[in-house]
Short mmCIF file of C-alpha atoms and ligand atoms in Angstrom, two decimals:
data_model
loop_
_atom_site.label_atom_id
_atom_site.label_comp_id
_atom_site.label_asym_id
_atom_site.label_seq_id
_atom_site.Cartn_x
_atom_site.Cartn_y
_atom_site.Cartn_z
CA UNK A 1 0.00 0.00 0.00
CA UNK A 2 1.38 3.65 -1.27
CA UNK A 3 -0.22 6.54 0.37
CA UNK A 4 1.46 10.18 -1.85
CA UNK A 5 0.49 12.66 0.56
CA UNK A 6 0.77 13.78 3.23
CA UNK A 7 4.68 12.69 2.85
CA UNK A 8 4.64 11.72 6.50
CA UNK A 9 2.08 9.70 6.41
CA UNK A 10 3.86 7.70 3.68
CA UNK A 11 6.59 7.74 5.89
CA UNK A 12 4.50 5.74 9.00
CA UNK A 13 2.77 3.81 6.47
CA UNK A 14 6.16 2.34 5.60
CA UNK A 15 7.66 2.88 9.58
CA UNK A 16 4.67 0.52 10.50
CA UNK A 17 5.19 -2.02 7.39
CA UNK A 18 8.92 -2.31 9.14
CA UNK A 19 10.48 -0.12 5.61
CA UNK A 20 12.11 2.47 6.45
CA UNK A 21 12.68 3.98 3.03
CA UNK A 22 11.79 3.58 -0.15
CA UNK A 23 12.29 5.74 -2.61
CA UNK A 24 15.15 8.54 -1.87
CA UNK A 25 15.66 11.51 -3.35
CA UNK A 26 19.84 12.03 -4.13
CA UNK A 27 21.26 16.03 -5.09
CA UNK A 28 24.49 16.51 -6.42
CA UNK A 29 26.08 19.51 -6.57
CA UNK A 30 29.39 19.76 -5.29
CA UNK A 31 31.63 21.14 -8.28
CA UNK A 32 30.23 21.72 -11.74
CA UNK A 33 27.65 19.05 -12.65
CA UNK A 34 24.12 19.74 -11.28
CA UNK A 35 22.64 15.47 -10.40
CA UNK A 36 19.34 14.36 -9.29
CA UNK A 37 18.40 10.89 -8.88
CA UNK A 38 15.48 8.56 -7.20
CA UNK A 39 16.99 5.62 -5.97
CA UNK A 40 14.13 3.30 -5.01
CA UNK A 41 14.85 0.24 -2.05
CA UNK A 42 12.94 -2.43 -4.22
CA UNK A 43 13.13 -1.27 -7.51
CA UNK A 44 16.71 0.17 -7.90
CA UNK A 45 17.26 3.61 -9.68
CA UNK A 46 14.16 4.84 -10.94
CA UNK A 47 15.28 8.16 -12.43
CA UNK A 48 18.48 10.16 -12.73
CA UNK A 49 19.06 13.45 -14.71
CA UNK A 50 22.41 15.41 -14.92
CA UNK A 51 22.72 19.06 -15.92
CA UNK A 52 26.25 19.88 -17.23
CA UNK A 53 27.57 23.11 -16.88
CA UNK A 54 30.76 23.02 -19.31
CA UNK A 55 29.32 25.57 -21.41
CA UNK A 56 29.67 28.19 -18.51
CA UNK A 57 32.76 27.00 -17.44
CA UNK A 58 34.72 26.73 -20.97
CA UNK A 59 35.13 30.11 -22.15
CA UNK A 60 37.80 30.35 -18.48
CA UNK A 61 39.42 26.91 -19.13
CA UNK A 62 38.10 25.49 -15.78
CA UNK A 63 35.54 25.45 -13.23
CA UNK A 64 34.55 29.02 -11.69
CA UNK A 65 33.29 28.36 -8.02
CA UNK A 66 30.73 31.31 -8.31
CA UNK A 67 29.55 30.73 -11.26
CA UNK A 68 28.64 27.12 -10.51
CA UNK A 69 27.08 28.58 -7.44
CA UNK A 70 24.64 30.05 -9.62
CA UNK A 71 24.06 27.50 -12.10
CA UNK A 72 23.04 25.28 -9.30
CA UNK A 73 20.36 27.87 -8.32
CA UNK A 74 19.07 27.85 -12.09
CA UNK A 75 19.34 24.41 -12.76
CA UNK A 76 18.83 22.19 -9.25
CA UNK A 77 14.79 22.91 -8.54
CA UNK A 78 13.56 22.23 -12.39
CA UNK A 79 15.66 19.19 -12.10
CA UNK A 80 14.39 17.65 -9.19
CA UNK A 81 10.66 18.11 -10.17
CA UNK A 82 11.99 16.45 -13.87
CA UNK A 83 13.17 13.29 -11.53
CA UNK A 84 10.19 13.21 -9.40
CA UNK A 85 8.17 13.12 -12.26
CA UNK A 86 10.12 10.02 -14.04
CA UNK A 87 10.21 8.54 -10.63
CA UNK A 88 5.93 8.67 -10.68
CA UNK A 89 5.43 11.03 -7.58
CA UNK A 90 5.78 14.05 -5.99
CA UNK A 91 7.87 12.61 -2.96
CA UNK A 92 10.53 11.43 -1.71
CA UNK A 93 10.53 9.52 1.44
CA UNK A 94 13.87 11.05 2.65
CA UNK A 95 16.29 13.37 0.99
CA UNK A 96 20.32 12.95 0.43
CA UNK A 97 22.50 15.67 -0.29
CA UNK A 98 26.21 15.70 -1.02
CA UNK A 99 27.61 17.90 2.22
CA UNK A 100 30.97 17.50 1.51
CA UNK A 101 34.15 17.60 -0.06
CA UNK A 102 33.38 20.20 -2.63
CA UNK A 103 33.19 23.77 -3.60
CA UNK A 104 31.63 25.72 -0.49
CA UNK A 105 29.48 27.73 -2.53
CA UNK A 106 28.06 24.93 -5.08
CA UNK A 107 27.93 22.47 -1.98
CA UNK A 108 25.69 24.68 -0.13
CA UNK A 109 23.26 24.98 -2.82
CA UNK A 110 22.21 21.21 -3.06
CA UNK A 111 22.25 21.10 0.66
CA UNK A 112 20.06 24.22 1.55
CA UNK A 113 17.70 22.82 -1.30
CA UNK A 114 18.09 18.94 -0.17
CA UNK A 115 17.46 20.13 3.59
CA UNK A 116 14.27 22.45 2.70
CA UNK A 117 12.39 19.27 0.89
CA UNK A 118 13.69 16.94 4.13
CA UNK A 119 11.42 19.46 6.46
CA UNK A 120 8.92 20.34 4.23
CA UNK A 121 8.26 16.73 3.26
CA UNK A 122 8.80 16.06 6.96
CA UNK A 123 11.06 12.96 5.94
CA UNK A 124 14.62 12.37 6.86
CA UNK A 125 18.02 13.46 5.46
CA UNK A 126 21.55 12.69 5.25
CA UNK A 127 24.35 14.52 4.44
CA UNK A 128 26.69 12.17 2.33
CA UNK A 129 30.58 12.63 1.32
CA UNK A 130 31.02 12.95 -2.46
CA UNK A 131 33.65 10.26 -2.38
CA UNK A 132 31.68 7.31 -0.78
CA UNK A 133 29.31 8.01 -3.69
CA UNK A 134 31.84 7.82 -6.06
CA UNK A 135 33.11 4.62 -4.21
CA UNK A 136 29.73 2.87 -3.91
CA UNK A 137 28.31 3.65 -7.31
CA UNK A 138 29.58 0.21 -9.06
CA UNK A 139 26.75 -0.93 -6.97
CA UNK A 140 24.64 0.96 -9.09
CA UNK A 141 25.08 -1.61 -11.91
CA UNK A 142 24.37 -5.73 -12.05
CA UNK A 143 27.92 -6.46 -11.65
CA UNK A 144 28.52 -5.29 -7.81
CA UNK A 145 31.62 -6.26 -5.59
CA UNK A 146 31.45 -7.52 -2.11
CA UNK A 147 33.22 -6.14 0.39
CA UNK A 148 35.69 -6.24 0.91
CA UNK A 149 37.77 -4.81 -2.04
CA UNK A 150 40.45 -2.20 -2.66
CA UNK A 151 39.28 1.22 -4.79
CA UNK A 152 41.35 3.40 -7.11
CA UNK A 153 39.58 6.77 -6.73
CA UNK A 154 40.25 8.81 -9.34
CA UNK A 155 39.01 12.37 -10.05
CA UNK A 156 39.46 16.31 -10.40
CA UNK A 157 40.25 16.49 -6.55
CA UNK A 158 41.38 12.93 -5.93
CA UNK A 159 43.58 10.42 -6.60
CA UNK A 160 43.53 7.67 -4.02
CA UNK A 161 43.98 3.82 -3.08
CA UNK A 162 41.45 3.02 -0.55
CA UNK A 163 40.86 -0.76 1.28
CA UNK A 164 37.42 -1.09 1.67
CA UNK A 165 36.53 -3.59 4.43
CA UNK A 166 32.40 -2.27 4.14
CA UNK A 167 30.41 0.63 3.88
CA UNK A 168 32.46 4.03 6.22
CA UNK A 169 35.15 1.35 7.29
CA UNK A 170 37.87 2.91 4.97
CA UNK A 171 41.47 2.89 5.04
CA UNK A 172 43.79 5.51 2.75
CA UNK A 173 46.56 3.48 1.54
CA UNK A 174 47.66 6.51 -0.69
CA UNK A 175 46.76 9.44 -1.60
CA UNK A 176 48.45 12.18 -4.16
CA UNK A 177 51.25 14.62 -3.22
CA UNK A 178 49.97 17.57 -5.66
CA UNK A 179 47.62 17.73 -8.06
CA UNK A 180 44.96 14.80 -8.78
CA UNK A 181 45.24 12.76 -11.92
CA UNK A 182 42.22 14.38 -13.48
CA UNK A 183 43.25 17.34 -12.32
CA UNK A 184 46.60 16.64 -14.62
CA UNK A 185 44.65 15.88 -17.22
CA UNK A 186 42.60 18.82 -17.39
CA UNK A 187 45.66 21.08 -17.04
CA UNK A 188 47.88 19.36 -19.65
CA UNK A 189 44.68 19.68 -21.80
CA UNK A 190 44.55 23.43 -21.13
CA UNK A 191 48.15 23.51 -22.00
CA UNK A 192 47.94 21.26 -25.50
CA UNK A 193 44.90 24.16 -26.19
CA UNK A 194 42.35 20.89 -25.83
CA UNK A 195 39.87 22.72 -23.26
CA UNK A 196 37.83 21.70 -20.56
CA UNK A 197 37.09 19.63 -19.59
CA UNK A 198 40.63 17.72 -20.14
CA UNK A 199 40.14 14.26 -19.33
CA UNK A 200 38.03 12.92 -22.48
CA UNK A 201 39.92 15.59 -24.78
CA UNK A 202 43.20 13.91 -23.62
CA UNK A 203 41.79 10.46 -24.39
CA UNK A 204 39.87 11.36 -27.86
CA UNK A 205 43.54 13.14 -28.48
CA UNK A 206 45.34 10.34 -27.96
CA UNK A 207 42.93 7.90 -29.68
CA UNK A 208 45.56 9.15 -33.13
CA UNK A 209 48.77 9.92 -31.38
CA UNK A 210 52.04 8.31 -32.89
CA UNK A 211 52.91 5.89 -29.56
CA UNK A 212 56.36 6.22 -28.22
CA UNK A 213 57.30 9.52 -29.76
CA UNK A 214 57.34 10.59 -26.72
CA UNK A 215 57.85 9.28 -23.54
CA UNK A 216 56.95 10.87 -19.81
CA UNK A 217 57.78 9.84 -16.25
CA UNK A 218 56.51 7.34 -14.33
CA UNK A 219 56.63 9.81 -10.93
CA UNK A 220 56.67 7.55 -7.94
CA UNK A 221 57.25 4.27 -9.46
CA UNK A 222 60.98 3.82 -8.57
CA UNK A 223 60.50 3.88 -4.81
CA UNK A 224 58.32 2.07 -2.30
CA UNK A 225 54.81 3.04 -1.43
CA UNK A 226 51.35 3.63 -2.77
CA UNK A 227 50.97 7.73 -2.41
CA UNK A 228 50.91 9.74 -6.25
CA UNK A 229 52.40 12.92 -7.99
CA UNK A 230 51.24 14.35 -11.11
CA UNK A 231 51.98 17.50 -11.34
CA UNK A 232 55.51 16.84 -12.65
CA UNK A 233 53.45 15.59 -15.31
CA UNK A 234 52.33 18.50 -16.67
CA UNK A 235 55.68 20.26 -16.33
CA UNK A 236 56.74 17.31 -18.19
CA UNK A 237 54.04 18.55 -20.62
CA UNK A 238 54.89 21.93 -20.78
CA UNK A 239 58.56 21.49 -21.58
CA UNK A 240 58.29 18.96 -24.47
CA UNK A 241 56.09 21.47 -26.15
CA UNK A 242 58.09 24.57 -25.14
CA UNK A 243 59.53 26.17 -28.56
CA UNK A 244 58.09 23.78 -30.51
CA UNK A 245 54.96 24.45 -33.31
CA UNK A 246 51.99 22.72 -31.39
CA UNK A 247 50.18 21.22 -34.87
CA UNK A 248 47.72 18.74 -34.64
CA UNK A 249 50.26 15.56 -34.85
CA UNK A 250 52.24 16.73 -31.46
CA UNK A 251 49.24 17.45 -29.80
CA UNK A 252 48.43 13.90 -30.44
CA UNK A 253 51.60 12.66 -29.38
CA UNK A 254 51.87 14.80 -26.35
CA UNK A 255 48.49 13.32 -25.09
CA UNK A 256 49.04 9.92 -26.03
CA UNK A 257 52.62 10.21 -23.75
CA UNK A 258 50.72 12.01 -21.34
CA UNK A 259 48.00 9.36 -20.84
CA UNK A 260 50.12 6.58 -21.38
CA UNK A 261 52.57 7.60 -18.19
CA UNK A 262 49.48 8.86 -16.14
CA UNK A 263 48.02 5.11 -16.60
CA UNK A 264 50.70 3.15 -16.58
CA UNK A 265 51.35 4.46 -13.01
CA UNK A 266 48.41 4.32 -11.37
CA UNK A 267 48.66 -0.08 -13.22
CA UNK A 268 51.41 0.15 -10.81
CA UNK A 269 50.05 1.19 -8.11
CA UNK A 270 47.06 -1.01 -8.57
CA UNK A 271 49.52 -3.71 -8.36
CA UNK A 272 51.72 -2.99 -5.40
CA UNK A 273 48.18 -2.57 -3.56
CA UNK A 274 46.39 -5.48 -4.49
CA UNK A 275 49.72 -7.37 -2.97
CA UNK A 276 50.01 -5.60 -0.29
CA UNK A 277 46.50 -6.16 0.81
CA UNK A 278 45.75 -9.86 -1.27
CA UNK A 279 42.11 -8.21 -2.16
CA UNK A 280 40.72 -10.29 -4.77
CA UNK A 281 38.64 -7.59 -6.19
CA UNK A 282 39.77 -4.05 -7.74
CA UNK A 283 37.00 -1.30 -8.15
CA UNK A 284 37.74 2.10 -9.85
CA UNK A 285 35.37 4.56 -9.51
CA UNK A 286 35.64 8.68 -10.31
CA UNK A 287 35.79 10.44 -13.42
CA UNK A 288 38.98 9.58 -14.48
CA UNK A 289 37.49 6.26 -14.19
CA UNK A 290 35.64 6.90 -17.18
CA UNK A 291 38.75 6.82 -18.99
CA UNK A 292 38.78 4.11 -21.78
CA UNK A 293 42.62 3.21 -22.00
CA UNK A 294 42.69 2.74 -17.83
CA UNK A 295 39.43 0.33 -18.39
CA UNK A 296 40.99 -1.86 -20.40
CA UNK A 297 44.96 -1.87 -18.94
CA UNK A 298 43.37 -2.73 -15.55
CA UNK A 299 41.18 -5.33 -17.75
CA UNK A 300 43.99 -7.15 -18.68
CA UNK A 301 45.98 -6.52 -15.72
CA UNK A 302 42.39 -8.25 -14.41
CA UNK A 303 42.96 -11.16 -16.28
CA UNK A 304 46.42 -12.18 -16.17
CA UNK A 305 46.23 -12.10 -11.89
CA UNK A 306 42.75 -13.59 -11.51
CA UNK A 307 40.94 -10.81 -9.59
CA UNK A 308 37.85 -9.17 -10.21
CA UNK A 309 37.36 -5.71 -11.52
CA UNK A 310 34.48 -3.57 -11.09
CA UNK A 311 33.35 -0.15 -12.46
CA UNK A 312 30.23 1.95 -12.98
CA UNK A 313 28.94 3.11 -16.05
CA UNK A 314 30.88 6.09 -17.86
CA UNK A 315 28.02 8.09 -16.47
CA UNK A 316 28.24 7.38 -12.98
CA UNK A 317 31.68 7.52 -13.04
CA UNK A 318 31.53 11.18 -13.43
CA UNK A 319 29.40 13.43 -10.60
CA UNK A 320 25.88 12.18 -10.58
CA UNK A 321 22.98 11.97 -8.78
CA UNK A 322 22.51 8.47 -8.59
CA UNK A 323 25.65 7.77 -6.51
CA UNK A 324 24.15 10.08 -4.11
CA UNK A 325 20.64 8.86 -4.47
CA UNK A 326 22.31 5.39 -3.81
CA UNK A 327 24.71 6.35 -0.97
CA UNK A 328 21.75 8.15 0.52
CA UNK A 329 19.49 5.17 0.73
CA UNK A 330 22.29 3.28 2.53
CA UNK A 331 23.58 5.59 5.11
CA UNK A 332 19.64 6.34 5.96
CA UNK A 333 18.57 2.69 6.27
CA UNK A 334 21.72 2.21 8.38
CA UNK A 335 20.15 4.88 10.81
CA UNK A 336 22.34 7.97 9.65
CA UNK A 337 19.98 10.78 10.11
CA UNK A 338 20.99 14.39 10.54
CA UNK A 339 19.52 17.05 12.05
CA UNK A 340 17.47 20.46 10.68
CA UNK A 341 20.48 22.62 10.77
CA UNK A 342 23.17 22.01 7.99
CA UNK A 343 26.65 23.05 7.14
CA UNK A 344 28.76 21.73 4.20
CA UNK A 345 32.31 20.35 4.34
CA UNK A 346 34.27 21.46 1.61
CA UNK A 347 37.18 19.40 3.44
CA UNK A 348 36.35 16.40 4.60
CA UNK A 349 38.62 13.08 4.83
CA UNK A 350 36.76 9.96 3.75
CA UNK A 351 37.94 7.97 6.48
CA UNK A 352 36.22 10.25 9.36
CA UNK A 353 33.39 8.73 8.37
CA UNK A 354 31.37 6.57 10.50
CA UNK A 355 30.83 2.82 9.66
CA UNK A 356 27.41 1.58 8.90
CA UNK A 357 26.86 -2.11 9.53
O1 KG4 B 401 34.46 12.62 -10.46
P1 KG4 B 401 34.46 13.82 -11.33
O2 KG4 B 401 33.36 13.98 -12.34
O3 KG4 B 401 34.50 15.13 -10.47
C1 KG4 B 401 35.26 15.23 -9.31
O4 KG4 B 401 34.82 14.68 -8.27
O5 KG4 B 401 36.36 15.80 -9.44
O6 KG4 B 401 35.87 13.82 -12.08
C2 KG4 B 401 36.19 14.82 -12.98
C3 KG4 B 401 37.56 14.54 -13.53
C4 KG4 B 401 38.07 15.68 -14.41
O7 KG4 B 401 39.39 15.98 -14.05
C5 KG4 B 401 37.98 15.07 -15.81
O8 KG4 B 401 38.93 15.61 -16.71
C6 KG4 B 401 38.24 13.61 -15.51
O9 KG4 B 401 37.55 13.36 -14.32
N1 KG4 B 401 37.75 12.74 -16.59
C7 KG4 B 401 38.54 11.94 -17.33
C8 KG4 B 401 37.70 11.31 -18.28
N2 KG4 B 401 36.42 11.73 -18.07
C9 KG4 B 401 36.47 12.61 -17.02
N3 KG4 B 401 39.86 11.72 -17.28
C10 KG4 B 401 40.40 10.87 -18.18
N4 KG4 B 401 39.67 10.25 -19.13
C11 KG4 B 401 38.33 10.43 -19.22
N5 KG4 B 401 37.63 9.79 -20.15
ZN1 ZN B 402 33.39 13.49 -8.25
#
């Protein structure tokens, strides 16, 4: 039995059926991609929409914190009544919001929004970290891990090796020095005149560069230990091209060396981890896990040492909703609720968080 409104009477409806929640409502706005998803207990996802915002963003050659501030504001309320209406209802039985790590600005958009529906709906929320999203999304899809496993999350802000033993119980087994891989690869993309955002120009780029013409650093690979450095990277970048005419071929070449080293090391990494810990299953999650080249590398790499690798969809390896939606619905059935004030934390390290059994 579904009752639509009042929402907190479908809320006891379902309290005294023993179901918590149902269908929950996940926002996404923590850099410069507006998400909104419905991720329903029974049924799985039942709608996700994404707004992108590159066209804003592209004439400066990266994200502008204000101005994704704003396009939140424009895009995030026609959004959510899009999803609602895909999901069949007006409701949500509880609302999850990314909180935290993020721009401060964007952040507090989808949470003042995400909190406002909570109490006006009268239904619970949860503030969720962007990076357990990212790190729980291959759930999302028919081919899900078990815990434990070990995660290479990879994005604009992050670059880390993380042993999952189950949902909040995380341990950092390395973490970058400077700047995050995709954060390389939207720089050296800036630099090769490619534009934002970087990562899939890199990798479209290098889809015709001559392989070998060039070849960049593997930085970190010749002594122990699991943390990352790219930014040497992009030096490495900026000096091959210095003086030289930057035609189409060299571009090519440039990003095919570029990729080529920026993969190759985190293979390595991979490696040293999954001996280190003896996890039998790899998951890479984050936008540069969208990357084609890494997919198939790790594939083989897969293969050849008989563990299991699992990854979302290009889509939800990117900032979505769903991931959020998803994380929500976890956290909130594991009795996470928070209370009517909010604040965002645009620092936050994934392993403060608390464990959900
Ligand atoms: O997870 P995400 O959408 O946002 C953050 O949480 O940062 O990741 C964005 C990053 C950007 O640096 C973007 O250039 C990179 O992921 N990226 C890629 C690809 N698609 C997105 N990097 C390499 N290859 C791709 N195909
Ligand atoms: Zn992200």
């Amino acid at each position: 039995m579904t009752v639509r409104a009042p929402a907190g009477a479908f809320l006891l409806v379902h309290l005294l059926e023993g179901v918590d929640f149902v269908r929950v409502l996940g926002i996404e706005t923590s850099c410069d991609d507006t998400g909104v998803a419905v991720y329903d207990d029974e049924r799985g996802l039942l709608a996700h929409k994404l707004a992108s915002q590159v066209e804003t963003h592209q004439p400066y050659g990266g994200v502008v914190p204000e101005l994704a501030a704003r396009d939140h504001i424009r895009l995030l309320m026609p959004l959510v009544g899009a999803v609602l209406d895909e999901a069949g209802g007006r409701y949500a039985d509880a609302v999850a919001y990314t909180a935290g790590p993020g721009l401060a600005g964007a952040l507090l958009v989808g949470v003042a929004l995400g909190r406002s529906l909570a109490f006006g709906w009268e239904v619970p929320a949860a503030g969720i970290h962007h990076m357990e999203g990212h790190l729980l999304a291959p759930m999302l899809e028919e081919d899900k891990p078990d815990f434990p496993f070990l995660a290479l999350l990879v994005s604009g802000g992050h670059s880390q090796l993380v042993d999952v033993h189950g949902v909040g119980r995380y341990q950092l087994l390395g973490t970058t020095r400077d700047d995050a891989v995709g954060e390389a690869f939207d720089k050296t993309a800036k630099l090769l005149g490619l534009g934002y955002p970087g990562g899939p120009a890199i990798a479209a780029a290098a889809q015709h560069g001559t392989p070998e013409r060039y070849r960049f650093p593997r930085p970190m690979t010749d002594r122990p230990g699991l943390d990352f450095s790219f930014s040497g990277l992009k030096t490495y970048a900026r000096n091959t091209v210095a003086g030289i005419e930057l035609d189409e071929r060299t571009i090519a070449d440039v990003a095919w060396a570029f990729q080529d080293a920026a993969i190759d090391t985190l293979v390595i990494k991979c490696t040293r981890a999954l001996e280190k810990t003896r996890r039998q299953r790899l998951v890479i999650a984050g936008g540069v896990g969208a990357n084609e080249e890494l997919r198939k590398r790790l594939a083989t790499l897969a293969t050849s040492r008989g563990f299991g690798l699992y990854y979302p969809r290009p889509a939800f390896c990117t900032d979505n909703g769903a991931m959020i939606a998803y994380a929500g619905w976890v956290r909130l059935a594991g009795g996470q609720r928070d209370g009517p004030g909010f604040s965002v934390r645009p620092r936050w390290p994934l392993t403060e968080l608390l464990p959900i059994d």
